[in-house]
Short mmCIF file of C-alpha atoms and ligand atoms in Angstrom, two decimals:
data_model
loop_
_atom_site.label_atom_id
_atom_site.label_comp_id
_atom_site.label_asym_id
_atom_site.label_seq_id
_atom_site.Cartn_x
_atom_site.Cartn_y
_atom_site.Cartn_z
CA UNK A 12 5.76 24.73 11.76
CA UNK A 13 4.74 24.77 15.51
CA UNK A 14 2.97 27.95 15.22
CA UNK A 15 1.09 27.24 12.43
CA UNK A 16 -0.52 23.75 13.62
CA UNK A 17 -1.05 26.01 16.73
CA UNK A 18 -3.06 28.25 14.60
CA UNK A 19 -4.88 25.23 13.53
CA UNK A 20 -5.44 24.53 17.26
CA UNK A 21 -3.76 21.84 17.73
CA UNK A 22 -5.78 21.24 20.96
CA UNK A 23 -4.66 18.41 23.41
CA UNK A 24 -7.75 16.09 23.76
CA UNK A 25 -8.07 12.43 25.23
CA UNK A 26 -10.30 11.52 22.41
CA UNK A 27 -11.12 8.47 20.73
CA UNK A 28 -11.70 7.28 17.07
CA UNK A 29 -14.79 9.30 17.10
CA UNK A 30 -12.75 12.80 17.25
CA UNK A 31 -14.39 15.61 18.69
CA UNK A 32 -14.34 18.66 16.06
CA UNK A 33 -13.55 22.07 17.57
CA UNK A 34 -16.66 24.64 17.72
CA UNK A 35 -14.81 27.08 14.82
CA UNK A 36 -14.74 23.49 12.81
CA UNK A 37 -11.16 23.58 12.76
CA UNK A 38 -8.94 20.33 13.94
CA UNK A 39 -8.54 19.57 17.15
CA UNK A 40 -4.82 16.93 16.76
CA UNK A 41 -5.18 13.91 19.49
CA UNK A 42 -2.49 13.79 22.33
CA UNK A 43 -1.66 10.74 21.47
CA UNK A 44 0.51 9.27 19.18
CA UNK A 45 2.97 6.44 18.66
CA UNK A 46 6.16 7.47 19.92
CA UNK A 47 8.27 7.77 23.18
CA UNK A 48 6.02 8.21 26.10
CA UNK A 49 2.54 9.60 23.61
CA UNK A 50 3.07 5.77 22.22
CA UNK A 51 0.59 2.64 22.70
CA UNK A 52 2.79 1.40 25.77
CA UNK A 53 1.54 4.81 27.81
CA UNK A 54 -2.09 5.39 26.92
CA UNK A 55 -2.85 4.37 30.22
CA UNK A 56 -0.91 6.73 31.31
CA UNK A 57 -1.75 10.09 29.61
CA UNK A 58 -5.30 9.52 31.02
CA UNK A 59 -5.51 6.60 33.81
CA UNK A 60 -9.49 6.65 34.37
CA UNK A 61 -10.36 7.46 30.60
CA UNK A 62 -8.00 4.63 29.50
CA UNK A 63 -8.36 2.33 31.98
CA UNK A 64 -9.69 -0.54 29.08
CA UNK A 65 -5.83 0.48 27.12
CA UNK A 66 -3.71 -1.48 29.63
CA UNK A 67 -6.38 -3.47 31.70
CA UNK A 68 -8.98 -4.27 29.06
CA UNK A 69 -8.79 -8.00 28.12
CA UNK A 70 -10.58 -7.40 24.90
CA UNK A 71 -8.50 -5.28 23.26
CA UNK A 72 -7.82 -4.65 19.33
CA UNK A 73 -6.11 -5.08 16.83
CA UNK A 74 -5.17 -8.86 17.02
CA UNK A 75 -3.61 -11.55 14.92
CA UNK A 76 -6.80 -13.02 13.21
CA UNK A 77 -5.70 -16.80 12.98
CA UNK A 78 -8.19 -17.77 10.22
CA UNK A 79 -8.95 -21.23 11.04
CA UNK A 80 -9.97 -20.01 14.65
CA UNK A 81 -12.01 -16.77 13.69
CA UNK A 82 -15.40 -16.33 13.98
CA UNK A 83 -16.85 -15.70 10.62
CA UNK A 84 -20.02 -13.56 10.17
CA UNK A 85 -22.37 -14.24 6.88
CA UNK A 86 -22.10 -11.29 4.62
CA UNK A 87 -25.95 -11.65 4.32
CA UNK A 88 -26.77 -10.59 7.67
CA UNK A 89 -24.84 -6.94 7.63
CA UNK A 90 -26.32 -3.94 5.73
CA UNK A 91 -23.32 -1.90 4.76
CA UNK A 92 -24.49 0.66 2.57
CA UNK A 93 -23.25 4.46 2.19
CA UNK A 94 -24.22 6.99 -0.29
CA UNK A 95 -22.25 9.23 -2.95
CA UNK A 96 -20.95 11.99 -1.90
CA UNK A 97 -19.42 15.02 -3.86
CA UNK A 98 -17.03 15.50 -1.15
CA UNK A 99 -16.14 14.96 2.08
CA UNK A 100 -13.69 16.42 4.58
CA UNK A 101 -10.65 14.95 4.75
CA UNK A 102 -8.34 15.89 8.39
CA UNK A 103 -4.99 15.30 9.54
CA UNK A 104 -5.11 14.76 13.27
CA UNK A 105 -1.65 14.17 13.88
CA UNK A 106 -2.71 10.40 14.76
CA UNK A 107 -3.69 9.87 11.57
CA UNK A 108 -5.64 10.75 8.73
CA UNK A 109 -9.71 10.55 8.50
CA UNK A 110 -12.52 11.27 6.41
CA UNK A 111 -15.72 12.86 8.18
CA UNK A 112 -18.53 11.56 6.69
CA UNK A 113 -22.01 10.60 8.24
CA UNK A 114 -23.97 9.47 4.88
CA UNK A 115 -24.20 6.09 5.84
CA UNK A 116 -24.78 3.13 8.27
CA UNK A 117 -24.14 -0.47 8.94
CA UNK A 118 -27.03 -3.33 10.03
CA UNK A 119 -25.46 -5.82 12.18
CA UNK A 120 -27.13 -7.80 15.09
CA UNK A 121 -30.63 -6.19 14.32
CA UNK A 122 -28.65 -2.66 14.99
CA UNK A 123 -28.45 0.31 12.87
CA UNK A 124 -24.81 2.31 13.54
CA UNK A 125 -24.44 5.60 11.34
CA UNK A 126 -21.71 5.98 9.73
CA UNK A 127 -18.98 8.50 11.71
CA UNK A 128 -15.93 8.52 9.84
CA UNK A 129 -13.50 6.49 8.14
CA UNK A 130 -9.69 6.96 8.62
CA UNK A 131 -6.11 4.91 7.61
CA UNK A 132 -3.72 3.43 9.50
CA UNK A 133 0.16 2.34 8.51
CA UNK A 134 1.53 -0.12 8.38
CA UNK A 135 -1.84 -2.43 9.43
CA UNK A 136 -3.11 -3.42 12.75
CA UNK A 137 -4.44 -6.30 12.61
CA UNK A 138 -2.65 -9.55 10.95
CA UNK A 139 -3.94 -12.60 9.63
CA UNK A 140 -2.14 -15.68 10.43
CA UNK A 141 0.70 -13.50 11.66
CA UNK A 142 0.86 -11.50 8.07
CA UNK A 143 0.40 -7.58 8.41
CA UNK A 144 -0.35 -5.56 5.14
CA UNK A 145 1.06 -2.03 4.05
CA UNK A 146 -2.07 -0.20 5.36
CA UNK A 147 -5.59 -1.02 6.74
CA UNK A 148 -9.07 0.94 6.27
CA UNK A 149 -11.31 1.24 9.38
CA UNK A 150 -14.73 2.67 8.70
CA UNK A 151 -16.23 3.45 12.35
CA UNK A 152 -20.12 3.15 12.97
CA UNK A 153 -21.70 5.37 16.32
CA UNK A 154 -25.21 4.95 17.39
CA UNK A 155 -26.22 7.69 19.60
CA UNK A 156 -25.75 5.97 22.49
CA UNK A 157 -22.64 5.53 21.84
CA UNK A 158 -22.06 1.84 20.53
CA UNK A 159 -19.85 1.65 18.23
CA UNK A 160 -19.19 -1.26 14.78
CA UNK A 161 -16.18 -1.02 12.76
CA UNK A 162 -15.69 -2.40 9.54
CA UNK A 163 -12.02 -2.96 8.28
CA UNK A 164 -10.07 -3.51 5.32
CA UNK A 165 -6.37 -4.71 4.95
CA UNK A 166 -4.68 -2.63 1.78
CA UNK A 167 -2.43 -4.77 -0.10
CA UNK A 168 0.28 -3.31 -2.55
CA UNK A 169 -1.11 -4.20 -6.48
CA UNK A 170 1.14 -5.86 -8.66
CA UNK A 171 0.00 -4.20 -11.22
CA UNK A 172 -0.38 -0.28 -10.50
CA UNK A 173 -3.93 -0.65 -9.31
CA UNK A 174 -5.93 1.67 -7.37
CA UNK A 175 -8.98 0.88 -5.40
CA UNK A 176 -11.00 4.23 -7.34
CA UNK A 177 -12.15 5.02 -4.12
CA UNK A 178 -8.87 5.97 -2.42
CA UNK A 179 -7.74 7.81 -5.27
CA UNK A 180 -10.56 10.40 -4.78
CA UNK A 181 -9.99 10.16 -1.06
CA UNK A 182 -6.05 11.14 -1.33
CA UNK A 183 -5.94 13.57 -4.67
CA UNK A 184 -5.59 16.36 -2.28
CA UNK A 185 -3.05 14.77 0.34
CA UNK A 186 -0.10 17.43 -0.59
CA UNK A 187 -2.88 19.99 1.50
CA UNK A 188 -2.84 18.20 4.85
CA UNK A 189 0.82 17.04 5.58
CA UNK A 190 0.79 19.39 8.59
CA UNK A 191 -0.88 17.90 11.89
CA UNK A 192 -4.36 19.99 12.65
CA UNK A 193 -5.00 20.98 8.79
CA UNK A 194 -7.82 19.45 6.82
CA UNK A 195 -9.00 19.40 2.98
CA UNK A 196 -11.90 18.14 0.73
CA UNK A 197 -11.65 15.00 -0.57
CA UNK A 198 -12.93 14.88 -4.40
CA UNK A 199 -16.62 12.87 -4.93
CA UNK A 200 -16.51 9.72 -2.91
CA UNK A 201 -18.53 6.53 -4.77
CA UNK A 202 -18.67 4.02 -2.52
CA UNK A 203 -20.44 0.98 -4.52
CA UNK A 204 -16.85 -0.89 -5.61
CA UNK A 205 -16.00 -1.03 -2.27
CA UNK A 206 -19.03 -1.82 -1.15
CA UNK A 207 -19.36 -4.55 -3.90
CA UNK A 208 -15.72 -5.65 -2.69
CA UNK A 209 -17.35 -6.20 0.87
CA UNK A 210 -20.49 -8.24 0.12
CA UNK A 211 -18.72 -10.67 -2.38
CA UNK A 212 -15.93 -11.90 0.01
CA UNK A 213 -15.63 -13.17 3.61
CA UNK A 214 -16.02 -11.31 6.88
CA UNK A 215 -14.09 -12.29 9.76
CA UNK A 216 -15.41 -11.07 12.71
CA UNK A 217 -14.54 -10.81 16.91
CA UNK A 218 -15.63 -8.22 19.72
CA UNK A 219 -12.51 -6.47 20.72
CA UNK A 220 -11.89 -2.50 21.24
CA UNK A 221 -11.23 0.68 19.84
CA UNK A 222 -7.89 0.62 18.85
CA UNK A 223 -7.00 4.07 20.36
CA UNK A 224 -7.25 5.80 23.43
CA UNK A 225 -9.31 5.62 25.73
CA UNK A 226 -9.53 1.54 23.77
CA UNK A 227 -13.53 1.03 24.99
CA UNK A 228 -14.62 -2.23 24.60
CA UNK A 229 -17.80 -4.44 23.42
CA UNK A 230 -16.96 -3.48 19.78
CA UNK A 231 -17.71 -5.91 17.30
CA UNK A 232 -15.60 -5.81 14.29
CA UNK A 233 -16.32 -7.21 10.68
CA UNK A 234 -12.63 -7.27 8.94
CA UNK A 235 -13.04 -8.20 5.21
CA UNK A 236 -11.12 -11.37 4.48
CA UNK A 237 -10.18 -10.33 0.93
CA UNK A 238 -7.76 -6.74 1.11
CA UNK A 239 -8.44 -3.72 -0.94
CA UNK A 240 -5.52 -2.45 -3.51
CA UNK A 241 -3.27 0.66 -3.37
CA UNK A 242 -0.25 0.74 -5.84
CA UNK A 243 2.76 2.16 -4.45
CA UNK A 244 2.93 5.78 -5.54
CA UNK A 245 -0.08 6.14 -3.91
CA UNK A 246 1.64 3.56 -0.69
CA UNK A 247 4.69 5.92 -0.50
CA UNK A 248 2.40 9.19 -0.58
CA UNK A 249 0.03 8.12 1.99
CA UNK A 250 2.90 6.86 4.32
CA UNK A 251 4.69 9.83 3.97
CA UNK A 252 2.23 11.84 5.54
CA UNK A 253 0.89 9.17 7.91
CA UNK A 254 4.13 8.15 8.99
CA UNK A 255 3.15 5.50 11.77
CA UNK A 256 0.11 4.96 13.50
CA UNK A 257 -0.27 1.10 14.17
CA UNK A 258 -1.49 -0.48 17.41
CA UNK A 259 1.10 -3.24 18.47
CA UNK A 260 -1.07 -6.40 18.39
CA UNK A 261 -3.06 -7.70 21.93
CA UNK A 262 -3.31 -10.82 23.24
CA UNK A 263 -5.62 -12.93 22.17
CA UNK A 264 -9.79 -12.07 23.05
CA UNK A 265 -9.72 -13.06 26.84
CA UNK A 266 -6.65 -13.34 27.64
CA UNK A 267 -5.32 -10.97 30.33
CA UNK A 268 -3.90 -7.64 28.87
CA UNK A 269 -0.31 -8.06 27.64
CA UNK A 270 0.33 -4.56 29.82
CA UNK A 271 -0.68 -5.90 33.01
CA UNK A 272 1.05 -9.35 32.64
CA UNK A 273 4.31 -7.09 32.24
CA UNK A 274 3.82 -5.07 34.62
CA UNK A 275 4.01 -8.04 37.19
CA UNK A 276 6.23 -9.49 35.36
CA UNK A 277 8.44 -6.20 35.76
CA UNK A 278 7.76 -5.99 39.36
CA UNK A 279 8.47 -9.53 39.85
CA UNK A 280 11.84 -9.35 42.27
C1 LIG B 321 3.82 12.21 21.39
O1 LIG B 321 2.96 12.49 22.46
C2 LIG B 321 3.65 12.89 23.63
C3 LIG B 321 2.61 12.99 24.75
O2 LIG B 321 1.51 13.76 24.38
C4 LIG B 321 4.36 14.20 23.35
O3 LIG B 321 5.09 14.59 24.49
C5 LIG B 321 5.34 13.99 22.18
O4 LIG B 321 5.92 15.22 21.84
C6 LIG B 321 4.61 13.44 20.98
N1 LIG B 321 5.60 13.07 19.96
C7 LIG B 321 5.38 13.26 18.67
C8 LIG B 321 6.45 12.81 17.76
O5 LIG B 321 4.34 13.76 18.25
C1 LIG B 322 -9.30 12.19 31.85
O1 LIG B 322 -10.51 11.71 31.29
C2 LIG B 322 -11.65 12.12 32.02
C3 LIG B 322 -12.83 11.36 31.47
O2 LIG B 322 -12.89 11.44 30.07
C4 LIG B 322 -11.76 13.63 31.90
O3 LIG B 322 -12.90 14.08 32.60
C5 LIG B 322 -10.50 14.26 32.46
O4 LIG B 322 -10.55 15.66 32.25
C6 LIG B 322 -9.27 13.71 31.80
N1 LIG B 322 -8.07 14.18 32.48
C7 LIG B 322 -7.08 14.76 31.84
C8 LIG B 322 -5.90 15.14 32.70
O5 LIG B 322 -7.09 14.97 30.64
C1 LIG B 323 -29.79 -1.72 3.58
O1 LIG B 323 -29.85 -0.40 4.12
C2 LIG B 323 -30.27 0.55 3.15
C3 LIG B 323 -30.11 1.95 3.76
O2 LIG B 323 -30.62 1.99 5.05
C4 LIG B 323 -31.70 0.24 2.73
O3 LIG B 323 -32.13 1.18 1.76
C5 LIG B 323 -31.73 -1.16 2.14
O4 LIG B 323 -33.07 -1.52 1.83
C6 LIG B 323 -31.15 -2.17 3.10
N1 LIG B 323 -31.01 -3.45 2.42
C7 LIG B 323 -31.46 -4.58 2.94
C8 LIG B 323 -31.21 -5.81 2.15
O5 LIG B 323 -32.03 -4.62 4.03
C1 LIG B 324 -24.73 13.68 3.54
O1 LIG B 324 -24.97 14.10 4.89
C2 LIG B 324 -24.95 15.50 5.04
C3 LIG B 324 -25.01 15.78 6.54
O2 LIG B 324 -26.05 15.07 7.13
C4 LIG B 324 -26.10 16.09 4.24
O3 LIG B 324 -26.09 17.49 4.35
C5 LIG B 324 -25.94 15.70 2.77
O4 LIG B 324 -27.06 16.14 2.06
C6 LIG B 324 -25.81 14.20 2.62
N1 LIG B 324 -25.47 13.90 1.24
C7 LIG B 324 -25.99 12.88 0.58
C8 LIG B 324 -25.54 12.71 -0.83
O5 LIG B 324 -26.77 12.11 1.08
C1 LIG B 325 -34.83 -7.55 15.28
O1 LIG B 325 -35.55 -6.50 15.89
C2 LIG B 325 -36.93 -6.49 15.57
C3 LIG B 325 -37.54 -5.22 16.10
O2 LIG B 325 -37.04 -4.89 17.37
C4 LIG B 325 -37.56 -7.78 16.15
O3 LIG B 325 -38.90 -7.82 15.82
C5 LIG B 325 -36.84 -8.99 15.53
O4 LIG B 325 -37.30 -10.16 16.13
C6 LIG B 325 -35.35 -8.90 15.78
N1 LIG B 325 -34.68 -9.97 15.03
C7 LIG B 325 -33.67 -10.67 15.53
C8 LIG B 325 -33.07 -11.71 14.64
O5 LIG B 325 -33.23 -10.48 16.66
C1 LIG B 326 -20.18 -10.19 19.98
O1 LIG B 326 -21.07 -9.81 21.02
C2 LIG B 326 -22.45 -9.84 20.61
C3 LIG B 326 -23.29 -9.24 21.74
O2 LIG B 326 -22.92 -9.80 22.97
C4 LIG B 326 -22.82 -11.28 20.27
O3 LIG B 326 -24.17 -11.33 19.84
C5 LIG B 326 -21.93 -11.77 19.13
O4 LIG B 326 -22.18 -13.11 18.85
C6 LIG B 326 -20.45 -11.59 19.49
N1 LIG B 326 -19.68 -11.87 18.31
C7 LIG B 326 -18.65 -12.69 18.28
C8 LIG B 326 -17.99 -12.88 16.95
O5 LIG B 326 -18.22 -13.24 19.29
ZN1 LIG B 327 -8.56 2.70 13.25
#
């Protein structure tokens, strides 16, 4: 097992959510994670000037969305759009599990961000009103200066067996990339239902961070009030090879960082 992700160069890396890909275009895995001392608590830590914003940042992600509090943003004023694809590559970085695909962009503030990637997280990050959800969709938008948008959607469990389409073209070859470092194609990727699904409900929006290392700020975020479905064969298979990869919620936008009020808290004789 160790070997081979090895072979798959498994490469250390203080990355972000905009992974770096490895010349050969094999995956590089991220040196972080969410457990013992890899884990949310000590991303400061593994790097201390790259993830400064992690444990002194005061406008850090994911948070508890209260809804009668949140800035809202009309649906009318972002341009979400991305284009069919016949595939797309689908990676395993050991942090979780993302799909590489550049074939689109989102309009917000009078800005154009391409499309990067989009990747999963379990269970979700951010809450509403306290409620998390089984999973959560982040699709991340780069400019070339680096600025980065992401748009998010809470996955909900159907009560009736359903699907989002998309996701089932995004997972049907899951069984390939259980292993840390390995990657797959993902079969053709329509993105109008989801895209539909965006423009027809709510957008709750807030400028907080990248929710991994190294957790830069000044990103806005546009979280789709309405969640997307996944039934739960499709839950259990996704979570099996995810495993865990959730933020613990910040403090609220502008409050001081719940890692340095502990630490003098901690310190406190
Ligand atoms: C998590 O990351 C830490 C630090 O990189 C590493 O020592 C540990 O083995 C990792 N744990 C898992 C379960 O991947
Ligand atoms: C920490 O991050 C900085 C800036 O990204 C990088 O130059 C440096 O090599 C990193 N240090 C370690 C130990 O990874
Ligand atoms: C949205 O962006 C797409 C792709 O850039 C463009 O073709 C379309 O005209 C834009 N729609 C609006 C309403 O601006
Ligand atoms: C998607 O983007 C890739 C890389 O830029 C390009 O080669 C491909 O033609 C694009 N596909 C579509 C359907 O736009
Ligand atoms: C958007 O940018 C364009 C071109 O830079 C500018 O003409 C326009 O006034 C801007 N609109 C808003 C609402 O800022
Ligand atoms: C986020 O920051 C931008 C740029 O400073 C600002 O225009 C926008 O109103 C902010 N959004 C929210 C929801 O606070
Ligand atoms: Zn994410």
């Amino acid at each position: 097992m160790r070997s081979f992700s090895l072979l798959f160069a498994a490469i250390p890396l203080a990355s972000a959510h905009v992974y770096a890909r490895a010349p050969d275009g094999l995956v590089k895995a991220n040196d972080f994670n969410y457990t013992d001392l890899g884990g949310p608590l000590n991303w400061y830590a593994l790097n201390t000037s790259a993830n400064e914003a992690c444990s002194n940042g005061h406008h850090q992600s994911p948070i508890d969305i209260v809804t009668d509090a949140s800035d809202y943003t009309p649906v009318s004023s972002l341009n979400f759009t991305v284009s069919t694809v016949d595939s797309a590559r689908f990676e395993n970085l050991g942090s979780g599990l993302e799909v590489v695909i550049t074939n689109g962009s989102l309009v917000a503030n009078n800005k154009t961000f391409p499309l990067a990637q989009f990747h999963f997280h379990t269970p979700s990050e951010h809450r509403v009103n306290e409620e998390y959800f089984p999973m959560e969709c982040h699709f991340v938008f780069q400019t070339e200066a680096k600025e980065i948008a992401v748009i998010a959607f809470l996955m909900e469990l159907s009560p009736f067996g359903y699907t989002t389409p998309l996701f089932d073209h995004v997972f049907a070859h899951l069984d390939d990339i259980a292993s840390p470092g390995t990657y797959t194609e993902t079969d053709k990727l329509d993105f109008s239902g989801l895209i539909e699904h965006f423009n027809s409900h709510g957008v709750y929006s807030y400028n907080g961070s990248l929710t991994t290392p190294p957790c830069s700020e000044n990103v806005p975020w546009y979280v789709s009030t309405e969640p997307l479905h996944v039934n739960v064969q499709q839950y259990r298979a996704v979570k099996s090879v995810l495993k865990f990869n959730s933020r613990y919620t910040q403090n609220a936008i502008g409050q001081p960082n719940l890692l340095q009020v502990s630490a003098k808290e901690v310190t406190k004789q």
